[in-house]
């Protein structure tokens, strides 16, 4: 395999279930060593995309290569060289921690000294020293998740797919999980992880946003935020009593100097075209300027894709 080849590349990757198009013409390019964050609401096609990339589900059309192998023809070779932690990661509850790791190591063809060495390394990575003989069914959520990651990467894969690995675990466990992910990337692995959490997205070197089967935007977190303030001028935020009613009134200005307006936490935000708000909007609340966040980027692009925004600022 050529060294320069990307870890993941797809062209027009598409998957239909009957007459329903779950993944629609996705083009991906993930360089080696990247941490690619895969975002998008439930049902947007993330898991279906990941399963195609892992060689577990055939594309209806389009093509893709993962670690130098064709996803439609070389699924078996891909599965040997990647780690995949599925959304419902499958650990054996009636096996101990060490037995689960040993089982997965065996499945990947590791034997004898190499197997013992890798199982031991994974116990260290997952911080499970002292719990080798604990039954997996008795582990708390965050610990189970670390063990599931360890099982998925026991064979030292060069590419790791993680499908919502941190859903259902507490914030401290999520932070720790992402530290491990960063270490794995430092060690040369490429990571693709789906997530709903914007703080996790900030840890990624690049991001892609899926919506209704399509990849709406992709790029580094900084580039995506920069592009938003190029498309619009500035972001303004205000606390208002009736934010829904307020938005209804404000959105009438979408074609007159506002690119978008939406709820943001307990506040309302507007993307203004240019440096100033239209006078009527400016007078309607006590606005403060804000820096763009990834949440602004994603809220705006999903709304715009769903046809809920107004015109472009330069229209
Ligand atoms: N095997 C299947 N048969 C029919 N529809 C499916 C199947 N797998 C997924 N889908 C549908 O495809 C869409 C995308 O699902 P999925 O890839 O799981 O999204 P996500 O992971 O982003 O939540 C959903 O509408 C889902 O119901
Ligand atoms: Mg999913």
Tab-separated table of C-alpha atoms and ligand atoms in Angstrom:
chain	number	residue	atom	x	y	z
A	1	UNK	CA	0.000	0.000	0.000
A	2	UNK	CA	1.194	3.495	-0.797
A	3	UNK	CA	2.107	5.448	2.325
A	4	UNK	CA	0.517	8.583	0.974
A	5	UNK	CA	-2.863	6.895	0.635
A	6	UNK	CA	-5.558	8.250	2.949
A	7	UNK	CA	-6.826	5.983	5.745
A	8	UNK	CA	-10.375	6.388	4.440
A	9	UNK	CA	-11.546	7.681	1.082
A	10	UNK	CA	-14.971	7.325	-0.487
A	11	UNK	CA	-16.591	8.592	-3.655
A	12	UNK	CA	-20.365	8.866	-3.836
A	13	UNK	CA	-20.877	6.261	-1.117
A	14	UNK	CA	-24.582	5.394	-1.082
A	15	UNK	CA	-26.776	2.851	0.693
A	16	UNK	CA	-30.450	2.204	0.127
A	17	UNK	CA	-32.763	0.122	2.312
A	18	UNK	CA	-35.612	-0.646	-0.062
A	19	UNK	CA	-36.748	2.673	-1.446
A	20	UNK	CA	-35.180	4.599	1.470
A	21	UNK	CA	-31.771	6.210	0.910
A	22	UNK	CA	-29.959	6.037	4.265
A	23	UNK	CA	-26.578	7.262	2.971
A	24	UNK	CA	-26.542	9.554	-0.033
A	25	UNK	CA	-23.400	10.168	-2.081
A	26	UNK	CA	-20.888	10.645	0.707
A	27	UNK	CA	-17.365	11.748	-0.235
A	28	UNK	CA	-14.847	11.273	2.545
A	29	UNK	CA	-11.128	11.781	2.801
A	30	UNK	CA	-9.534	11.028	6.152
A	31	UNK	CA	-5.737	11.321	6.288
A	32	UNK	CA	-3.686	8.886	8.346
A	33	UNK	CA	-3.305	9.904	11.979
A	34	UNK	CA	-6.453	12.046	11.935
A	35	UNK	CA	-9.164	12.048	14.576
A	36	UNK	CA	-12.280	12.430	12.467
A	37	UNK	CA	-15.447	13.321	14.375
A	38	UNK	CA	-18.651	12.178	12.742
A	39	UNK	CA	-21.626	14.274	13.797
A	40	UNK	CA	-25.274	14.259	12.950
A	41	UNK	CA	-28.692	13.708	14.509
A	42	UNK	CA	-30.111	10.221	15.095
A	43	UNK	CA	-31.055	8.532	11.845
A	44	UNK	CA	-28.760	10.687	9.693
A	45	UNK	CA	-26.786	7.687	8.426
A	46	UNK	CA	-23.663	7.597	10.610
A	47	UNK	CA	-23.857	3.944	11.651
A	48	UNK	CA	-24.733	2.829	8.115
A	49	UNK	CA	-21.693	4.706	6.777
A	50	UNK	CA	-19.391	3.213	9.416
A	51	UNK	CA	-20.674	-0.314	8.710
A	52	UNK	CA	-19.929	0.130	5.010
A	53	UNK	CA	-16.431	1.403	5.809
A	54	UNK	CA	-15.821	-1.630	8.031
A	55	UNK	CA	-16.729	-3.923	5.149
A	56	UNK	CA	-19.815	-5.176	7.014
A	57	UNK	CA	-22.465	-3.752	4.685
A	58	UNK	CA	-22.293	-3.468	0.914
A	59	UNK	CA	-22.740	-0.036	-0.642
A	60	UNK	CA	-25.666	0.259	-3.069
A	61	UNK	CA	-23.459	2.495	-5.209
A	62	UNK	CA	-20.278	4.500	-4.959
A	63	UNK	CA	-16.967	3.181	-3.741
A	64	UNK	CA	-14.533	3.442	-0.909
A	65	UNK	CA	-11.114	2.431	0.317
A	66	UNK	CA	-10.108	1.868	3.940
A	67	UNK	CA	-6.451	1.299	4.907
A	68	UNK	CA	-5.734	0.626	1.262
A	69	UNK	CA	-8.461	-2.005	0.742
A	70	UNK	CA	-11.657	-1.834	-1.295
A	71	UNK	CA	-14.697	-1.819	1.002
A	72	UNK	CA	-16.889	-3.814	-1.375
A	73	UNK	CA	-14.351	-6.523	-2.295
A	74	UNK	CA	-11.861	-6.728	0.568
A	75	UNK	CA	-14.069	-6.611	3.655
A	76	UNK	CA	-12.230	-9.438	5.347
A	77	UNK	CA	-8.809	-7.818	4.943
A	78	UNK	CA	-10.256	-4.562	6.263
A	79	UNK	CA	-11.755	-6.218	9.340
A	80	UNK	CA	-8.383	-7.715	10.267
A	81	UNK	CA	-6.726	-4.324	10.153
A	82	UNK	CA	-9.298	-2.108	11.810
A	83	UNK	CA	-10.886	-1.905	15.236
A	84	UNK	CA	-14.645	-1.383	15.406
A	85	UNK	CA	-16.521	-0.494	18.560
A	86	UNK	CA	-20.164	-0.714	17.594
A	87	UNK	CA	-22.955	1.336	19.109
A	88	UNK	CA	-24.092	-1.630	21.170
A	89	UNK	CA	-20.635	-2.926	21.932
A	90	UNK	CA	-20.666	-6.614	22.559
A	91	UNK	CA	-18.849	-7.794	25.650
A	92	UNK	CA	-19.513	-11.161	27.232
A	93	UNK	CA	-21.021	-10.408	30.627
A	94	UNK	CA	-20.353	-13.910	31.953
A	95	UNK	CA	-16.634	-13.692	31.160
A	96	UNK	CA	-14.105	-11.854	33.291
A	97	UNK	CA	-12.275	-8.752	32.089
A	98	UNK	CA	-9.170	-10.765	31.160
A	99	UNK	CA	-11.256	-13.493	29.493
A	100	UNK	CA	-13.034	-10.972	27.277
A	101	UNK	CA	-9.706	-9.510	26.151
A	102	UNK	CA	-8.219	-12.959	25.603
A	103	UNK	CA	-11.279	-13.992	23.591
A	104	UNK	CA	-11.029	-10.971	21.277
A	105	UNK	CA	-7.261	-11.393	20.951
A	106	UNK	CA	-7.821	-14.987	19.883
A	107	UNK	CA	-10.457	-13.952	17.381
A	108	UNK	CA	-7.913	-11.649	15.773
A	109	UNK	CA	-5.432	-14.512	15.567
A	110	UNK	CA	-3.053	-13.471	18.333
A	111	UNK	CA	-1.485	-16.439	20.116
A	112	UNK	CA	0.813	-17.306	23.018
A	113	UNK	CA	3.295	-14.654	24.151
A	114	UNK	CA	1.973	-12.021	21.767
A	115	UNK	CA	-1.554	-12.578	23.034
A	116	UNK	CA	-0.497	-12.325	26.685
A	117	UNK	CA	1.508	-9.202	25.928
A	118	UNK	CA	-1.413	-7.466	24.179
A	119	UNK	CA	-3.992	-8.466	26.797
A	120	UNK	CA	-1.687	-7.065	29.459
A	121	UNK	CA	-1.165	-3.842	27.494
A	122	UNK	CA	-4.932	-3.427	27.100
A	123	UNK	CA	-5.523	-3.949	30.823
A	124	UNK	CA	-3.080	-1.100	31.401
A	125	UNK	CA	-4.658	1.078	28.687
A	126	UNK	CA	-8.150	0.598	30.099
A	127	UNK	CA	-6.855	1.077	33.646
A	128	UNK	CA	-8.248	-2.294	34.706
A	129	UNK	CA	-5.259	-3.520	36.694
A	130	UNK	CA	-6.567	-5.389	39.731
A	131	UNK	CA	-9.902	-6.096	38.051
A	132	UNK	CA	-8.686	-8.764	35.622
A	133	UNK	CA	-10.873	-11.382	37.327
A	134	UNK	CA	-13.985	-9.239	37.780
A	135	UNK	CA	-17.016	-10.465	35.879
A	136	UNK	CA	-17.722	-8.056	33.042
A	137	UNK	CA	-21.423	-7.954	33.906
A	138	UNK	CA	-20.530	-6.379	37.250
A	139	UNK	CA	-18.628	-3.405	35.762
A	140	UNK	CA	-19.982	0.166	35.813
A	141	UNK	CA	-20.824	1.870	32.487
A	142	UNK	CA	-17.652	3.908	32.094
A	143	UNK	CA	-15.448	0.908	32.915
A	144	UNK	CA	-17.346	-1.352	30.490
A	145	UNK	CA	-16.815	1.230	27.792
A	146	UNK	CA	-13.039	1.294	28.411
A	147	UNK	CA	-12.986	-2.504	28.261
A	148	UNK	CA	-14.992	-2.465	25.018
A	149	UNK	CA	-12.451	-0.079	23.475
A	150	UNK	CA	-9.594	-2.293	24.696
A	151	UNK	CA	-11.236	-5.364	23.124
A	152	UNK	CA	-11.744	-3.504	19.836
A	153	UNK	CA	-8.077	-2.525	19.573
A	154	UNK	CA	-6.351	-5.544	21.162
A	155	UNK	CA	-4.850	-6.445	17.747
A	156	UNK	CA	-3.239	-2.991	17.324
A	157	UNK	CA	-5.329	-1.852	14.358
A	158	UNK	CA	-4.089	1.068	12.283
A	159	UNK	CA	-7.632	2.429	11.900
A	160	UNK	CA	-10.266	2.574	14.648
A	161	UNK	CA	-14.015	3.125	14.133
A	162	UNK	CA	-15.965	4.141	17.228
A	163	UNK	CA	-19.735	4.447	16.942
A	164	UNK	CA	-21.029	6.742	19.687
A	165	UNK	CA	-18.528	5.281	22.133
A	166	UNK	CA	-19.386	7.688	24.940
A	167	UNK	CA	-23.171	7.712	24.891
A	168	UNK	CA	-24.459	6.823	28.334
A	169	UNK	CA	-21.218	7.451	30.243
A	170	UNK	CA	-20.576	10.295	32.666
A	171	UNK	CA	-18.568	13.448	31.787
A	172	UNK	CA	-15.455	12.392	33.720
A	173	UNK	CA	-15.396	9.038	31.918
A	174	UNK	CA	-15.914	10.817	28.577
A	175	UNK	CA	-12.941	13.115	29.200
A	176	UNK	CA	-10.762	10.191	30.112
A	177	UNK	CA	-11.915	8.218	27.082
A	178	UNK	CA	-10.895	11.073	24.782
A	179	UNK	CA	-7.469	11.255	26.414
A	180	UNK	CA	-6.989	7.619	25.457
A	181	UNK	CA	-8.178	8.377	21.909
A	182	UNK	CA	-5.635	11.217	21.644
A	183	UNK	CA	-2.875	8.852	22.842
A	184	UNK	CA	-3.855	6.284	20.204
A	185	UNK	CA	-3.735	8.956	17.487
A	186	UNK	CA	-0.330	10.125	18.769
A	187	UNK	CA	0.781	6.520	18.383
A	188	UNK	CA	-0.121	6.704	14.674
A	189	UNK	CA	-3.632	5.265	14.578
A	190	UNK	CA	-6.400	6.931	12.577
A	191	UNK	CA	-9.699	7.401	14.414
A	192	UNK	CA	-13.219	7.915	13.148
A	193	UNK	CA	-15.716	8.456	15.964
A	194	UNK	CA	-19.370	9.397	15.853
A	195	UNK	CA	-20.643	11.559	18.672
A	196	UNK	CA	-23.445	13.884	19.722
A	197	UNK	CA	-21.237	15.911	22.027
A	198	UNK	CA	-19.854	19.261	20.861
A	199	UNK	CA	-17.108	19.215	23.493
A	200	UNK	CA	-15.911	15.921	22.003
A	201	UNK	CA	-16.049	17.382	18.502
A	202	UNK	CA	-13.549	20.017	19.653
A	203	UNK	CA	-11.002	17.218	20.291
A	204	UNK	CA	-11.089	16.151	16.642
A	205	UNK	CA	-8.647	17.183	13.926
A	206	UNK	CA	-11.482	17.160	11.395
A	207	UNK	CA	-15.249	16.858	11.470
A	208	UNK	CA	-18.036	15.846	9.162
A	209	UNK	CA	-21.703	16.656	9.685
A	210	UNK	CA	-24.254	14.159	8.388
A	211	UNK	CA	-27.856	15.128	7.868
A	212	UNK	CA	-30.505	13.015	6.132
A	213	UNK	CA	-27.838	10.761	4.613
A	214	UNK	CA	-25.724	13.593	3.220
A	215	UNK	CA	-22.416	14.954	4.403
A	216	UNK	CA	-23.337	18.622	4.757
A	217	UNK	CA	-19.940	20.051	5.670
A	218	UNK	CA	-16.514	18.869	6.691
A	219	UNK	CA	-13.283	20.445	7.856
A	220	UNK	CA	-11.278	21.212	10.959
A	221	UNK	CA	-13.195	22.711	13.913
A	222	UNK	CA	-11.419	26.047	13.436
A	223	UNK	CA	-12.021	26.153	9.685
A	224	UNK	CA	-15.722	25.392	10.113
A	225	UNK	CA	-16.109	28.186	12.652
A	226	UNK	CA	-14.145	30.609	10.457
A	227	UNK	CA	-16.295	29.778	7.430
A	228	UNK	CA	-19.420	30.609	9.408
A	229	UNK	CA	-18.242	34.142	10.156
A	230	UNK	CA	-17.259	34.578	6.520
A	231	UNK	CA	-20.737	33.483	5.377
A	232	UNK	CA	-22.336	35.729	7.974
A	233	UNK	CA	-20.696	38.787	9.494
A	234	UNK	CA	-21.051	38.500	13.229
A	235	UNK	CA	-22.836	36.471	15.858
A	236	UNK	CA	-24.962	38.214	18.449
A	237	UNK	CA	-26.558	36.755	21.547
A	238	UNK	CA	-29.332	37.956	23.856
A	239	UNK	CA	-31.395	36.657	26.751
A	240	UNK	CA	-35.085	37.282	26.109
A	241	UNK	CA	-38.136	36.195	28.112
A	242	UNK	CA	-40.158	34.464	25.363
A	243	UNK	CA	-37.452	33.113	23.062
A	244	UNK	CA	-39.821	31.211	20.729
A	245	UNK	CA	-42.111	34.191	20.200
A	246	UNK	CA	-39.080	36.448	19.897
A	247	UNK	CA	-37.561	34.203	17.204
A	248	UNK	CA	-40.807	34.252	15.225
A	249	UNK	CA	-40.621	38.022	15.060
A	250	UNK	CA	-36.871	38.164	14.435
A	251	UNK	CA	-36.943	35.632	11.619
A	252	UNK	CA	-38.934	38.050	9.507
A	253	UNK	CA	-35.593	39.822	9.112
A	254	UNK	CA	-33.826	36.789	7.728
A	255	UNK	CA	-33.986	38.245	4.245
A	256	UNK	CA	-33.052	41.674	5.514
A	257	UNK	CA	-29.632	41.481	7.033
A	258	UNK	CA	-29.838	38.293	9.100
A	259	UNK	CA	-28.619	34.945	7.864
A	260	UNK	CA	-30.159	32.903	10.663
A	261	UNK	CA	-31.666	33.070	14.164
A	262	UNK	CA	-32.011	30.225	16.649
A	263	UNK	CA	-32.166	29.177	20.281
A	264	UNK	CA	-28.767	28.731	21.907
A	265	UNK	CA	-28.901	27.287	25.409
A	266	UNK	CA	-31.004	29.719	27.426
A	267	UNK	CA	-30.384	32.509	24.890
A	268	UNK	CA	-31.168	33.464	21.320
A	269	UNK	CA	-28.455	33.939	18.703
A	270	UNK	CA	-28.538	35.631	15.334
A	271	UNK	CA	-26.052	35.481	12.490
A	272	UNK	CA	-25.916	39.010	11.141
A	273	UNK	CA	-24.890	39.776	7.576
A	274	UNK	CA	-22.088	42.266	7.935
A	275	UNK	CA	-20.869	44.022	11.031
A	276	UNK	CA	-24.177	45.444	12.246
A	277	UNK	CA	-27.620	44.155	13.094
A	278	UNK	CA	-30.583	45.662	11.247
A	279	UNK	CA	-31.856	48.580	13.352
A	280	UNK	CA	-35.168	46.929	14.340
A	281	UNK	CA	-33.425	43.775	15.499
A	282	UNK	CA	-30.750	45.743	17.315
A	283	UNK	CA	-33.433	47.566	19.273
A	284	UNK	CA	-35.355	44.412	20.195
A	285	UNK	CA	-32.954	43.034	22.803
A	286	UNK	CA	-29.676	43.660	24.611
A	287	UNK	CA	-27.293	41.958	22.180
A	288	UNK	CA	-23.749	40.949	22.922
A	289	UNK	CA	-21.248	39.816	20.321
A	290	UNK	CA	-20.076	36.208	20.561
A	291	UNK	CA	-17.407	34.053	18.958
A	292	UNK	CA	-18.737	31.208	16.795
A	293	UNK	CA	-18.892	27.759	18.373
A	294	UNK	CA	-19.314	24.382	16.700
A	295	UNK	CA	-22.892	24.415	17.915
A	296	UNK	CA	-23.505	27.567	15.843
A	297	UNK	CA	-21.932	25.853	12.836
A	298	UNK	CA	-24.067	22.732	13.142
A	299	UNK	CA	-27.336	24.381	14.087
A	300	UNK	CA	-27.024	26.757	11.138
A	301	UNK	CA	-26.095	24.095	8.581
A	302	UNK	CA	-28.800	21.657	9.679
A	303	UNK	CA	-31.406	24.431	9.625
A	304	UNK	CA	-30.233	25.621	6.264
A	305	UNK	CA	-30.272	22.098	4.826
A	306	UNK	CA	-33.789	21.594	6.158
A	307	UNK	CA	-34.835	24.786	4.342
A	308	UNK	CA	-35.428	26.703	7.568
A	309	UNK	CA	-33.079	29.616	6.970
A	310	UNK	CA	-33.531	32.642	4.740
A	311	UNK	CA	-31.340	33.843	1.922
A	312	UNK	CA	-27.608	33.971	1.707
A	313	UNK	CA	-26.054	37.141	3.022
A	314	UNK	CA	-24.718	38.067	-0.396
A	315	UNK	CA	-28.030	37.367	-2.163
B	1	LIG	N1	-31.069	-2.521	8.117
B	1	LIG	C1	-31.867	-1.467	7.906
B	1	LIG	N2	-33.047	-1.563	7.260
B	1	LIG	C2	-33.825	-0.498	7.032
B	1	LIG	N3	-33.525	0.752	7.405
B	1	LIG	C3	-32.358	0.934	8.063
B	1	LIG	C4	-31.467	-0.155	8.349
B	1	LIG	N4	-30.385	0.345	9.007
B	1	LIG	C5	-30.604	1.669	9.137
B	1	LIG	N5	-31.770	2.025	8.576
B	1	LIG	C6	-32.337	3.386	8.500
B	1	LIG	O1	-31.348	4.235	7.912
B	1	LIG	C7	-31.348	5.515	8.546
B	1	LIG	C8	-29.956	5.811	9.055
B	1	LIG	O2	-29.698	4.977	10.177
B	1	LIG	P1	-28.311	4.991	10.927
B	1	LIG	O3	-27.229	4.816	9.940
B	1	LIG	O4	-28.412	3.998	12.016
B	1	LIG	O5	-28.279	6.485	11.499
B	1	LIG	P2	-27.447	7.092	12.719
B	1	LIG	O6	-26.359	6.135	13.074
B	1	LIG	O7	-26.937	8.410	12.205
B	1	LIG	O8	-28.420	7.285	13.837
B	1	LIG	C9	-32.411	5.456	9.632
B	1	LIG	O9	-33.591	6.035	9.133
B	1	LIG	C10	-32.590	3.968	9.870
B	1	LIG	O10	-33.885	3.687	10.320
B	2	LIG	MG1	-25.946	5.229	14.876
